[in-house]
mmCIF file of C-alpha atoms and ligand atoms in Angstrom:
data_model
loop_
_atom_site.group_PDB
_atom_site.id
_atom_site.type_symbol
_atom_site.label_atom_id
_atom_site.label_comp_id
_atom_site.label_asym_id
_atom_site.label_seq_id
_atom_site.Cartn_x
_atom_site.Cartn_y
_atom_site.Cartn_z
ATOM 1 C CA MET A 19 0.048 -0.160 0.092
ATOM 2 C CA MET A 20 1.273 3.758 -1.084
ATOM 3 C CA LEU A 21 1.451 5.574 1.844
ATOM 4 C CA HIS A 22 1.002 8.966 2.248
ATOM 5 C CA PRO A 23 3.941 11.132 1.620
ATOM 6 C CA ASP A 24 3.156 12.355 5.495
ATOM 7 C CA ILE A 25 3.885 9.618 5.983
ATOM 8 C CA ASP A 26 7.689 9.158 6.464
ATOM 9 C CA LEU A 27 9.612 7.624 9.203
ATOM 10 C CA SER A 28 12.594 8.806 7.556
ATOM 11 C CA ARG A 29 12.497 12.519 8.282
ATOM 12 C CA TRP A 30 11.575 11.647 11.707
ATOM 13 C CA SER A 31 15.300 12.127 14.361
ATOM 14 C CA LYS A 32 17.322 9.262 15.499
ATOM 15 C CA GLU A 33 16.575 10.348 19.260
ATOM 16 C CA GLU A 34 12.096 10.718 18.250
ATOM 17 C CA ILE A 35 12.514 6.808 16.775
ATOM 18 C CA ARG A 36 14.490 5.925 20.342
ATOM 19 C CA MET A 37 11.800 8.273 22.048
ATOM 20 C CA LEU A 38 9.371 5.993 20.045
ATOM 21 C CA ARG A 39 10.914 3.031 20.443
ATOM 22 C CA LEU A 40 11.584 3.505 24.647
ATOM 23 C CA LYS A 41 7.509 4.300 25.156
ATOM 24 C CA ALA A 42 6.193 1.432 22.744
ATOM 25 C CA ALA A 43 8.265 -1.003 25.019
ATOM 26 C CA MET A 44 7.132 -0.033 28.242
ATOM 27 C CA ARG A 45 3.442 -0.658 26.827
ATOM 28 C CA GLY A 46 4.159 -3.227 25.205
ATOM 29 C CA LYS A 47 3.967 -2.908 21.520
ATOM 30 C CA THR A 48 5.890 -2.911 18.500
ATOM 31 C CA THR A 49 6.486 0.574 17.499
ATOM 32 C CA ASN A 50 3.149 0.497 14.322
ATOM 33 C CA GLU A 51 1.518 -0.758 17.131
ATOM 34 C CA TYR A 52 2.100 1.955 19.636
ATOM 35 C CA LEU A 53 0.926 4.472 16.250
ATOM 36 C CA ARG A 54 -2.166 3.465 16.549
ATOM 37 C CA TYR A 55 -2.722 3.138 19.957
ATOM 38 C CA LEU A 56 -1.800 6.724 19.488
ATOM 39 C CA LEU A 57 -3.903 7.326 16.676
ATOM 40 C CA GLU A 58 -7.242 5.967 18.630
ATOM 41 C CA GLN A 59 -5.921 7.201 22.084
ATOM 42 C CA ASP A 60 -6.635 11.569 20.256
ATOM 43 C CA HIS A 61 -10.224 13.180 20.624
ATOM 44 C CA PRO A 62 -9.554 16.256 18.777
ATOM 45 C CA ASP A 63 -12.120 18.471 19.908
ATOM 46 C CA PRO A 64 -11.798 22.216 19.283
ATOM 47 C CA ALA A 65 -12.183 24.879 21.691
ATOM 48 C CA PRO A 66 -12.695 28.608 21.221
ATOM 49 C CA ILE A 67 -10.256 30.980 19.757
ATOM 50 C CA LYS A 68 -9.215 33.950 20.460
ATOM 51 C CA ALA A 69 -7.805 35.269 16.495
ATOM 52 C CA TYR A 70 -8.763 37.511 14.156
ATOM 53 C CA CYS A 71 -11.724 37.745 11.828
ATOM 54 C CA LEU A 72 -11.005 38.036 8.396
ATOM 55 C CA ASN A 73 -14.474 39.159 7.974
ATOM 56 C CA CYS A 74 -15.297 41.659 10.438
ATOM 57 C CA HIS A 75 -11.913 42.896 10.881
ATOM 58 C CA GLN A 76 -11.460 42.114 14.772
ATOM 59 C CA GLU A 77 -9.723 40.509 16.535
ATOM 60 C CA SER A 78 -12.410 37.914 17.969
ATOM 61 C CA GLU A 79 -13.724 34.531 19.658
ATOM 62 C CA GLN A 80 -13.945 31.811 17.795
ATOM 63 C CA ILE A 81 -16.725 29.036 18.535
ATOM 64 C CA PRO A 82 -16.236 25.838 17.896
ATOM 65 C CA LYS A 83 -19.402 24.723 15.303
ATOM 66 C CA ARG A 84 -20.705 21.826 12.596
ATOM 67 C CA GLU A 85 -20.557 22.821 9.277
ATOM 68 C CA GLU A 86 -21.695 20.827 6.005
ATOM 69 C CA GLU A 87 -19.852 21.243 2.768
ATOM 70 C CA THR A 88 -19.999 20.201 -0.854
ATOM 71 C CA ILE A 89 -16.719 19.294 -2.396
ATOM 72 C CA GLN A 90 -17.240 19.197 -5.822
ATOM 73 C CA PHE A 91 -15.350 17.536 -8.943
ATOM 74 C CA THR A 92 -15.132 15.998 -11.681
ATOM 75 C CA ILE A 93 -15.284 12.203 -12.985
ATOM 76 C CA CYS A 94 -14.860 10.521 -16.156
ATOM 77 C CA ASP A 95 -15.455 14.274 -17.320
ATOM 78 C CA GLU A 96 -18.557 14.522 -15.010
ATOM 79 C CA GLU A 97 -19.864 17.010 -12.529
ATOM 80 C CA ARG A 98 -19.950 15.453 -8.444
ATOM 81 C CA SER A 99 -20.776 16.375 -5.028
ATOM 82 C CA VAL A 100 -20.719 15.032 -2.245
ATOM 83 C CA LYS A 101 -22.300 17.349 1.535
ATOM 84 C CA VAL A 102 -19.788 15.665 3.753
ATOM 85 C CA THR A 103 -22.026 17.033 6.662
ATOM 86 C CA GLU A 104 -20.582 17.706 10.886
ATOM 87 C CA LEU A 105 -17.007 19.218 9.251
ATOM 88 C CA PRO A 106 -15.511 21.427 12.467
ATOM 89 C CA ALA A 107 -15.929 24.947 11.665
ATOM 90 C CA PHE A 108 -15.264 27.828 13.658
ATOM 91 C CA SER A 109 -17.636 30.988 13.837
ATOM 92 C CA CYS A 110 -16.909 34.550 14.602
ATOM 93 C CA SER A 111 -18.568 35.319 17.850
ATOM 94 C CA LYS A 112 -18.158 39.021 16.714
ATOM 95 C CA CYS A 113 -19.978 38.645 12.935
ATOM 96 C CA GLY A 114 -20.581 34.840 12.584
ATOM 97 C CA ASN A 115 -18.745 34.439 9.810
ATOM 98 C CA THR A 116 -17.807 30.405 9.920
ATOM 99 C CA ILE A 117 -14.418 28.583 8.617
ATOM 100 C CA VAL A 118 -12.438 25.781 8.255
ATOM 101 C CA SER A 119 -9.382 25.391 8.923
ATOM 102 C CA VAL A 120 -7.483 25.489 5.534
ATOM 103 C CA GLY A 121 -5.493 22.980 6.022
ATOM 104 C CA LEU A 122 -8.521 20.189 7.441
ATOM 105 C CA SER A 123 -10.610 21.118 4.688
ATOM 106 C CA ALA A 124 -7.837 20.455 1.888
ATOM 107 C CA GLU A 125 -7.307 17.259 3.433
ATOM 108 C CA VAL A 126 -11.072 16.561 3.375
ATOM 109 C CA GLU A 127 -11.451 16.885 -0.210
ATOM 110 C CA ASN A 128 -8.670 15.216 -0.870
ATOM 111 C CA ILE A 129 -9.928 12.023 1.476
ATOM 112 C CA VAL A 130 -13.444 12.172 -0.639
ATOM 113 C CA GLU A 131 -11.638 11.780 -3.427
ATOM 114 C CA GLU A 132 -9.719 9.770 -2.548
ATOM 115 C CA ILE A 133 -12.977 7.054 -1.236
ATOM 116 C CA VAL A 134 -14.588 8.478 -4.172
ATOM 117 C CA SER A 135 -12.052 6.118 -6.416
ATOM 118 C CA GLU A 136 -12.101 3.352 -4.364
ATOM 119 C CA LEU A 137 -15.308 3.328 -4.819
ATOM 120 C CA ILE A 138 -15.658 3.152 -8.557
ATOM 121 C CA ASN A 139 -12.206 1.105 -9.188
ATOM 122 C CA ARG A 140 -13.964 -1.358 -7.752
ATOM 123 C CA PRO A 141 -14.954 -4.507 -9.536
ATOM 124 C CA ALA A 142 -18.688 -4.846 -8.259
ATOM 125 C CA ALA A 143 -18.712 -0.834 -8.551
ATOM 126 C CA ARG A 144 -21.033 0.332 -5.536
ATOM 127 C CA SER A 145 -22.980 4.104 -6.119
ATOM 128 C CA ILE A 146 -21.071 7.590 -4.868
ATOM 129 C CA PRO A 147 -22.962 7.973 -1.310
ATOM 130 C CA LYS A 148 -24.716 12.394 -1.237
ATOM 131 C CA THR A 149 -23.187 12.348 2.115
ATOM 132 C CA ILE A 150 -20.597 11.949 4.243
ATOM 133 C CA SER A 151 -20.299 12.534 7.832
ATOM 134 C CA PHE A 152 -16.498 13.526 8.690
ATOM 135 C CA GLU A 153 -17.087 11.796 12.262
ATOM 136 C CA ASP A 154 -16.853 8.571 10.271
ATOM 137 C CA LEU A 155 -13.665 9.677 8.931
ATOM 138 C CA LEU A 156 -12.126 10.762 11.257
ATOM 139 C CA ASN A 157 -12.988 7.657 13.323
ATOM 140 C CA ARG A 158 -13.193 4.506 11.661
ATOM 141 C CA GLY A 159 -11.827 5.960 8.032
ATOM 142 C CA LYS A 160 -13.837 5.238 5.262
ATOM 143 C CA LEU A 161 -18.048 5.105 4.532
ATOM 144 C CA ALA A 162 -20.398 3.840 7.349
HETATM 145 ZN ZN1 ZN B 15 -16.008 38.072 12.705
#
């Protein structure tokens, strides 16, 4: 299986690798099992942050909320769209403007396109879902 380019242990320092090996050993796990264990332990939960709002141009509190975002893409010259629900976002406490992190949004888009092309390329092709839950992607890495 082709790993994502961000997953590259050769870019870790030797000190980090030693820490990883020792912490894995203390947990009675191989390094791979330990990394999986960490992945399952982490449940990122957005908290309010102070930030500069690009809409009202003021420092404000950004309140966590969930959004729907429609992702458009082209497959076999056909325009398709999938709605992603429960996407973590922030709403400006002063003007109400909603933003989704650019990094998160881009990664969700890449993953949805990946899943859709997997569905299409299967021998028994499944139809493309109209809606994908972010929580399913976050907790299972796949569709429900
Ligand atoms: Zn604002």
